[in-house]
Coordinates of C-alpha atoms in Angstrom, one line a residue:
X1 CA -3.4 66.3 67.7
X2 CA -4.2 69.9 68.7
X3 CA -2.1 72.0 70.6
X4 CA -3.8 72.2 73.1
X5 CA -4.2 68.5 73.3
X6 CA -0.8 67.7 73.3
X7 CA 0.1 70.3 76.2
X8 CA -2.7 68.5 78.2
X9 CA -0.6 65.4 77.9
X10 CA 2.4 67.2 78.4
X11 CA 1.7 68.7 81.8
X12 CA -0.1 65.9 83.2
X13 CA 3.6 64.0 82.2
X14 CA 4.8 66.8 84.3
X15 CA 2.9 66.4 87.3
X16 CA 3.7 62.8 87.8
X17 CA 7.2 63.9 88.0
X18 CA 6.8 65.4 91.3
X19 CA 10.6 64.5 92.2
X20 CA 11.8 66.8 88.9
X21 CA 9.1 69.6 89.4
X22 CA 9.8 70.2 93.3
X23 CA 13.3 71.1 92.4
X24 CA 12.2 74.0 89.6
X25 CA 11.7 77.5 90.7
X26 CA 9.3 78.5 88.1
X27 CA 9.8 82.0 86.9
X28 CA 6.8 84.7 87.1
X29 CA 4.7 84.7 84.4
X30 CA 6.9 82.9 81.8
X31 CA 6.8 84.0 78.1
X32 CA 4.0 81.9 76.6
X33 CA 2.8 80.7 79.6
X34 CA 6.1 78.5 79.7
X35 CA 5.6 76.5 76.6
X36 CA 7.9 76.6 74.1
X37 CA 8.0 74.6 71.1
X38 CA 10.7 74.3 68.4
X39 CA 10.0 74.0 64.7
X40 CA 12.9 71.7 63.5
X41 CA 12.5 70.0 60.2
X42 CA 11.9 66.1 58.4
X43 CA 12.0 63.1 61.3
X44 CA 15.1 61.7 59.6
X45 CA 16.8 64.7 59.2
X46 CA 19.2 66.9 61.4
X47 CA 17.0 69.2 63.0
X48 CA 14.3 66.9 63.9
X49 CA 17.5 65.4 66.7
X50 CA 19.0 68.4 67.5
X51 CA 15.3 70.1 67.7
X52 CA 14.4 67.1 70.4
X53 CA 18.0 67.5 72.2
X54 CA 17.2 70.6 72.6
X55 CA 14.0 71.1 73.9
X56 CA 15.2 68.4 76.4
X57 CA 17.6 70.8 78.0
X58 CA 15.5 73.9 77.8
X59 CA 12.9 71.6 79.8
X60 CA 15.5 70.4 82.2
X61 CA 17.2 73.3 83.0
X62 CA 15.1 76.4 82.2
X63 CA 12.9 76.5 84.9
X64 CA 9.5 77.8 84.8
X65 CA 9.3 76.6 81.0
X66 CA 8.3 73.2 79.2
X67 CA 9.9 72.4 75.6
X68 CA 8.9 69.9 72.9
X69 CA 10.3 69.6 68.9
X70 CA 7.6 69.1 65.7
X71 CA 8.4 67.6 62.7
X72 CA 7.7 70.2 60.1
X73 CA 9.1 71.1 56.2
X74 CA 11.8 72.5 57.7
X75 CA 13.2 76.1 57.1
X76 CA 10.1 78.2 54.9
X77 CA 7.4 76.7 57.0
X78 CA 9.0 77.0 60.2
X79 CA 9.3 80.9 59.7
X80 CA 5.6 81.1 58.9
X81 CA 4.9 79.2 61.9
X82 CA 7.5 80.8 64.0
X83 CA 6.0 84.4 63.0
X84 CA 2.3 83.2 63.2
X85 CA 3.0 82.2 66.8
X86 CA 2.5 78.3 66.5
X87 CA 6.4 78.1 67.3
X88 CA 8.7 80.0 69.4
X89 CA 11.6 78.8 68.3
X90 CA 12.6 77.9 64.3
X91 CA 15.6 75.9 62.7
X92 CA 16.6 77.3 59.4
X93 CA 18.9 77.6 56.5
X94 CA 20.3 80.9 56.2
X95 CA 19.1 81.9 52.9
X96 CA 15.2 81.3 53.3
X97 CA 16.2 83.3 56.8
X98 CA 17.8 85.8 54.7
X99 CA 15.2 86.5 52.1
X100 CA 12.1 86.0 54.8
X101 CA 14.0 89.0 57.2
X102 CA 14.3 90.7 53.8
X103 CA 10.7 90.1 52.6
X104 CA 11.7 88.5 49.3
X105 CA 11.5 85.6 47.7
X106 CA 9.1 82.9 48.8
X107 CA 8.1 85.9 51.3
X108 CA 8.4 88.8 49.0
X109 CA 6.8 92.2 49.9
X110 CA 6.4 90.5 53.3
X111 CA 9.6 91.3 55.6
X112 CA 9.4 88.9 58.9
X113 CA 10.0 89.9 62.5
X114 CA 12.4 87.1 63.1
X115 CA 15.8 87.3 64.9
X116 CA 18.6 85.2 65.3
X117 CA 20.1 83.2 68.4
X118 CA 23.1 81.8 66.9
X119 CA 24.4 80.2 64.0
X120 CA 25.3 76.8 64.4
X121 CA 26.9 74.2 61.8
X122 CA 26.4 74.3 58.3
X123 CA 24.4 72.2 55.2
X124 CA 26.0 70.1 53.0
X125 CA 23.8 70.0 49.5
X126 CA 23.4 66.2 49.0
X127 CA 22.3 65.4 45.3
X128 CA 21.9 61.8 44.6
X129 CA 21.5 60.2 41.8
X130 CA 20.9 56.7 40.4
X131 CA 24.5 55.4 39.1
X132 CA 22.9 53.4 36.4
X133 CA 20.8 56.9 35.1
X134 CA 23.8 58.3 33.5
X135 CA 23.6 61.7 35.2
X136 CA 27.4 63.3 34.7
X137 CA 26.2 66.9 36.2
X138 CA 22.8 68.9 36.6
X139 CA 22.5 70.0 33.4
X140 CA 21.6 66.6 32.7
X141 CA 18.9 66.3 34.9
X142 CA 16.4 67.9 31.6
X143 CA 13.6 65.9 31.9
X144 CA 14.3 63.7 35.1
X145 CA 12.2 62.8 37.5
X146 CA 14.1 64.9 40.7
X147 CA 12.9 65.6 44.2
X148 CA 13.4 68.8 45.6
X149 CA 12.7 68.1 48.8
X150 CA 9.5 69.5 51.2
X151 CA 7.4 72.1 50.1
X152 CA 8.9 75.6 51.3
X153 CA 12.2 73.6 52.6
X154 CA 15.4 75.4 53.2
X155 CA 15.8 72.2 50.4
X156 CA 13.6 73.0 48.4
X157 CA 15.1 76.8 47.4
X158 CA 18.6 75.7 47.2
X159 CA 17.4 73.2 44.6
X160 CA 15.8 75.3 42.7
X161 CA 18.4 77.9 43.1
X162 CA 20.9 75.1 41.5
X163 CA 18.8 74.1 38.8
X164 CA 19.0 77.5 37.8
X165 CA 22.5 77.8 38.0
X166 CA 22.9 74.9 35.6
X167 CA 20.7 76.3 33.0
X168 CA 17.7 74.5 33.8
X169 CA 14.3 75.9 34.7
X170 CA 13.3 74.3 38.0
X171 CA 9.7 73.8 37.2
X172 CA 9.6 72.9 33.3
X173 CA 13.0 71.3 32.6
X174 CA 12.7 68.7 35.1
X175 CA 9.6 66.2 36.7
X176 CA 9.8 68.4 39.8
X177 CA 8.5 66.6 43.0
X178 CA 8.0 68.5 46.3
X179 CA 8.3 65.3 48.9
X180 CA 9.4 64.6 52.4
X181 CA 12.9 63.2 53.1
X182 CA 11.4 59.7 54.4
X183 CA 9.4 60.0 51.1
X184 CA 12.2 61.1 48.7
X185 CA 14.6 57.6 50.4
X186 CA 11.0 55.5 49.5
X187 CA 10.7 56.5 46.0
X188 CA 14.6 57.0 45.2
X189 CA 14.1 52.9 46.6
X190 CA 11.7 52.0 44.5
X191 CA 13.2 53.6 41.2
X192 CA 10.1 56.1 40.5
X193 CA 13.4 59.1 41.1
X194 CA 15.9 59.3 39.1
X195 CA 17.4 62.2 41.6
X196 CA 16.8 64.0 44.8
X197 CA 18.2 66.6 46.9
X198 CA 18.7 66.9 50.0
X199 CA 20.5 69.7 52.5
X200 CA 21.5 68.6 55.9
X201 CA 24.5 68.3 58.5
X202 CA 26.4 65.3 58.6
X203 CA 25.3 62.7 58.6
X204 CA 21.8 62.9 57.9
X205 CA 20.3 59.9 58.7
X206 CA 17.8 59.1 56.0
X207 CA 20.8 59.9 53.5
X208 CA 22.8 57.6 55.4
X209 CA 20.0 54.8 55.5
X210 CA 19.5 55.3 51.6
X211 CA 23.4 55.3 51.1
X212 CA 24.7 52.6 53.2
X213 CA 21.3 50.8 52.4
X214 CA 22.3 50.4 48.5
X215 CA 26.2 51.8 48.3
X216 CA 25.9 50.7 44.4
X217 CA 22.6 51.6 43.6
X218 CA 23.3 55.6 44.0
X219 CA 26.0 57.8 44.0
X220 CA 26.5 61.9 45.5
X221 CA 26.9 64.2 42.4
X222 CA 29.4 67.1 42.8
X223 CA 28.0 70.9 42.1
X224 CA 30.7 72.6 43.7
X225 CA 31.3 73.9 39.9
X226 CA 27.6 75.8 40.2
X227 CA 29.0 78.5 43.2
X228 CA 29.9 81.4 40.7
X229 CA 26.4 81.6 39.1
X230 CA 24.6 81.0 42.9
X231 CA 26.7 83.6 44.6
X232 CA 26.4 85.9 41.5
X233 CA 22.9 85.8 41.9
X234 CA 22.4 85.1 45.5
X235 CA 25.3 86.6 46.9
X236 CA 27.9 84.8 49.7
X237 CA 25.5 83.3 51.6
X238 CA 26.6 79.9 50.0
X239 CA 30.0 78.7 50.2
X240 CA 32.1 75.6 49.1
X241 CA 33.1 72.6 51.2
X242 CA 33.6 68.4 50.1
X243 CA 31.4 66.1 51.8
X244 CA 33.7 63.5 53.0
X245 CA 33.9 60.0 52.1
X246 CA 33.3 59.0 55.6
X247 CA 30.1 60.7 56.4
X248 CA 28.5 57.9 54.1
X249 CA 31.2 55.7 53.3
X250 CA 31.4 56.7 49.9
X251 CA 34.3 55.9 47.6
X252 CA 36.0 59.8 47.4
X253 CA 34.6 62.8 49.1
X254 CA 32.4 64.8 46.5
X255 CA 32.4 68.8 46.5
X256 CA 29.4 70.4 46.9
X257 CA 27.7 73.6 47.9
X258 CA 27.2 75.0 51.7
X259 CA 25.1 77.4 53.9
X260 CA 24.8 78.3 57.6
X261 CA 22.2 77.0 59.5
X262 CA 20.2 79.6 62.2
X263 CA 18.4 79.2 65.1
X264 CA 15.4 82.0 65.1
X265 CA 13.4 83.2 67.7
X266 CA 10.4 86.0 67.1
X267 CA 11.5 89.8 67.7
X268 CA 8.7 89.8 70.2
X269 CA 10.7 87.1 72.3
X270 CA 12.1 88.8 76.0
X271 CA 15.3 89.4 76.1
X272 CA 16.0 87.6 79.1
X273 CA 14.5 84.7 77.7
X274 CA 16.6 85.0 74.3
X275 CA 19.6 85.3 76.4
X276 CA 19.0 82.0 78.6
X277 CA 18.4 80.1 75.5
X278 CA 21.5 81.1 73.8
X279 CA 23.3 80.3 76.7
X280 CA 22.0 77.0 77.2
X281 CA 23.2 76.1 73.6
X282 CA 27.0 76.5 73.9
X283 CA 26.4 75.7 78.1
X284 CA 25.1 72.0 77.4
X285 CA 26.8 71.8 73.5
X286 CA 27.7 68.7 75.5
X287 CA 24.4 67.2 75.8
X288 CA 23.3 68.5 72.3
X289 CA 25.7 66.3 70.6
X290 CA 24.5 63.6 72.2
X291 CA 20.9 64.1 70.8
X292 CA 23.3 64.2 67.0
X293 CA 27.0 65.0 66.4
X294 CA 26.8 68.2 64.5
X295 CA 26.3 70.1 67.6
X296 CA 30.0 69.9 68.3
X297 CA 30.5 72.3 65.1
X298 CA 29.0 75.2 67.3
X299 CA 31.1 78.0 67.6
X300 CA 30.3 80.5 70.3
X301 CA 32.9 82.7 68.1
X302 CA 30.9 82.8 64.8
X303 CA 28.0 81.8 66.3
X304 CA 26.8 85.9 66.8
X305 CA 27.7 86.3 63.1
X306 CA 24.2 86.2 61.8
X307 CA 23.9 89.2 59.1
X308 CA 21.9 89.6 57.0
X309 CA 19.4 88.3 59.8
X310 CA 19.4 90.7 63.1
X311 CA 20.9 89.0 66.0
X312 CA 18.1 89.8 69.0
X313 CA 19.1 91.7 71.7
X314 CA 19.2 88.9 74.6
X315 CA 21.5 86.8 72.4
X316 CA 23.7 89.7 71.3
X317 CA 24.2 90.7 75.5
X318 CA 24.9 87.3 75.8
X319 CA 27.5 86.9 73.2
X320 CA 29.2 90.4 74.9
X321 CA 29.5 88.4 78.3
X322 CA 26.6 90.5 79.5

C-alpha cells in the first residue's frame, strides 16, 4: 500500500474517534503535516515492538501529530529511507549509524544528515548454530550455509564484520544468504542453514520462537573471543557482554559481542519537535516497555552519549533540562 493510501485509512481511523480528537490541540502547521512514521526493523524482532509502542504514545500524546511503525531491513535501509524523507524517525545499530554520519562504508563518500535522539539499550549478537553441524567457533563456518540477516541490516554488517575477524571472507568462504529474520527461523527449521545471525535486544522473539521451539536442535555460539580484531578494526563501538541463560532458557549464558542501539531523526527535523519526542521516550519509558521489556534499559544518563553520531539540538536542550 502507498503512502498515501495508508494515511487515508489512517485519518479516516482518526475521525471516527471524535471523543480522542476533541481533546487534542493540534499544533500550527506540524512538521510533515503531522505524520510521522518510524522505520523499525524485522516484524519478530525488537524494533518492530518498540517501533509500534512508540508511535502509540507520540499519537496519544503529541498533539497535532499522527505516528505509525513499518517493518523494514532494519538499520542500513532505515537511514536511506530516513534521509530520503519516506521516514521521520529510524531505529538503528550504532555502527551502520556511525559509518552512514561518517559517509563510509555501505555509505562511503556519502556522509548522511542524520542526528541522534538518544541511545537506548544495546544488541546482543545471536549466532546460532545447528548442535549436530559440529560448529566449535566461526572459523569453522568455511563453506556453511549462514544467514546474515536482511540486506543492509544493522545484522547484516556486524556479520560480516565477524566473519572477518575470524579469518573468513564474508562472501567467498561461506554460502552467504541475505534473509529476513522470519525467513532465517523458516530455513534454520527446515535444515537448508547450517547458521544464522541475528542482533537484537533481549529477547528477540523470533530467536525465542526458534530457541524454545527446538532447545536441542540449536545452540548460541560464543564470539566474545573475536572483540580485539573488531575493535582493532572498527574501533569501540562494540563491546562485550554474556547473553544470559534466561533470555532463552539456554543451558549457560554464552559471551558474545555488543553495540548501542540509536534512535535517529533527520537534521532537518525542528527542534521543538526533536525535543518533545525525546522527552516522550524516558516520560512514558513506562508505557514503552509494555509494547517490549528492553525499554526499561533506557538511561536518560547515557542516553545523550551518542558520538560519533551528532546528538540534534532539540534532544541535546532537552537532555540540559532546557
Amino acid at each position: 500500500m502507498s503512502r498515501g493510501r495508508r494515511w487515508v485509512a489512517i485519518l479516516l481511523a482518526v475521525t471516527l474517534v471524535t471523543g480522542c480528537a476533541a481533546e487534542r490541540t493540534p499544533q500550527a502547521r506540524p512538521w510533515h503535516d503531522g505524520r510521522i512514521f518510524l522505520a523499525t526493523g524485522n516484524t519478530t524482532g525488537v524494533y518492530y515492538q518498540l517501533g509500534g509502542g512508540y508511535a502509540d504514545v507520540i499519537s496519544r500524546h503529541l498533539p497535532g501529530y499522527e505516528a505509525r511503525a513499518e517493518p523494514t531491513g532494519a538499520s542500513g535501509e532505515n537511514i536511506t529511507r530516513l534521509v530520503d524523507g519516506d521516514m521521520e524517525i529510524a531505529f538503528s545499530l550504532a555502527d551502520t549509524a556511525a559509518d552512514a554520519s561518517a559517509g563510509r562504508g555501505a555509505f562511503n563518500g556519502r556522509p548522511q544528515p542524520i542526528r541522534a535522539l538518544a541511545r537506548v539499550y544495546s544488541n546482543y549478537t545471536h549466532v546460532i548454530v545447528r548442535a549436530d553441524a559440529q560448529i566449535a567457533d566461526l572459523a569453522a563456518l568455511r563453506g556453511r550455509r549462514v544467514s546474515t540477516g536482511s540486506p543492509k541490516s544493522g545484522t547484516d554488517v556486524i556479520a560480516g564484520r565477524l566473519l572477518a575477524a575470524a579469518g573468513l571472507d564474508p562472501e567467498r568462504d561461506v554460502r552467504r544468504a541475505r534473509l529476513s529474520l522470519p525467513e532465517t527461523v523458516a530455513r534454520m527449521r527446515s535444515g537448508t542453514l547450517d547458521a544464522m545471525f541475528f542482533s537484537g535486544g533481549l529477547p528477540t522473539p523470533g530467536i525465542a520462537d526458534l530457541l524454545t521451539g527446538a532447545p536441542d536442535r540449536f545452540r548460541l555460539l560464543p564470539v566474545a573471543d573475536l572483540i580485539e580484531p573488531l575493535t582493532a578494526t572498527h574501533g569501540s563501538v562494540y563491546t562485550t557482554a554474556e547473553l544470559p541463560r534466561d533470555a532463552y532458557d539456554t543451558p549457560a549464558g554464552t559471551p558474545t559481542v555488543t553495540v548501542a542501539n540509536v534512535i535517529l531523526v533527520s537534521a532537518e527535523m525542528p527542534d521543538d519537535l526533536a525535543y518533545d519526542l525525546t522527552r516522550l521516550l524516558f516520560t512514558y519509558q513506562t508505557d514503552l516497555a509494555l509494547a517490549h521489556p528492553e525499554a526499561r534499559n533506557f538511561d536518560r544518563e547515557s542516553a545523550a552519549t551518542t558520538d560519533p553520531i551528532p546528538l540534534h539540538p532539540g534532544a541535546a536542550r532537552y537532555y540540559q533540562g532546557g
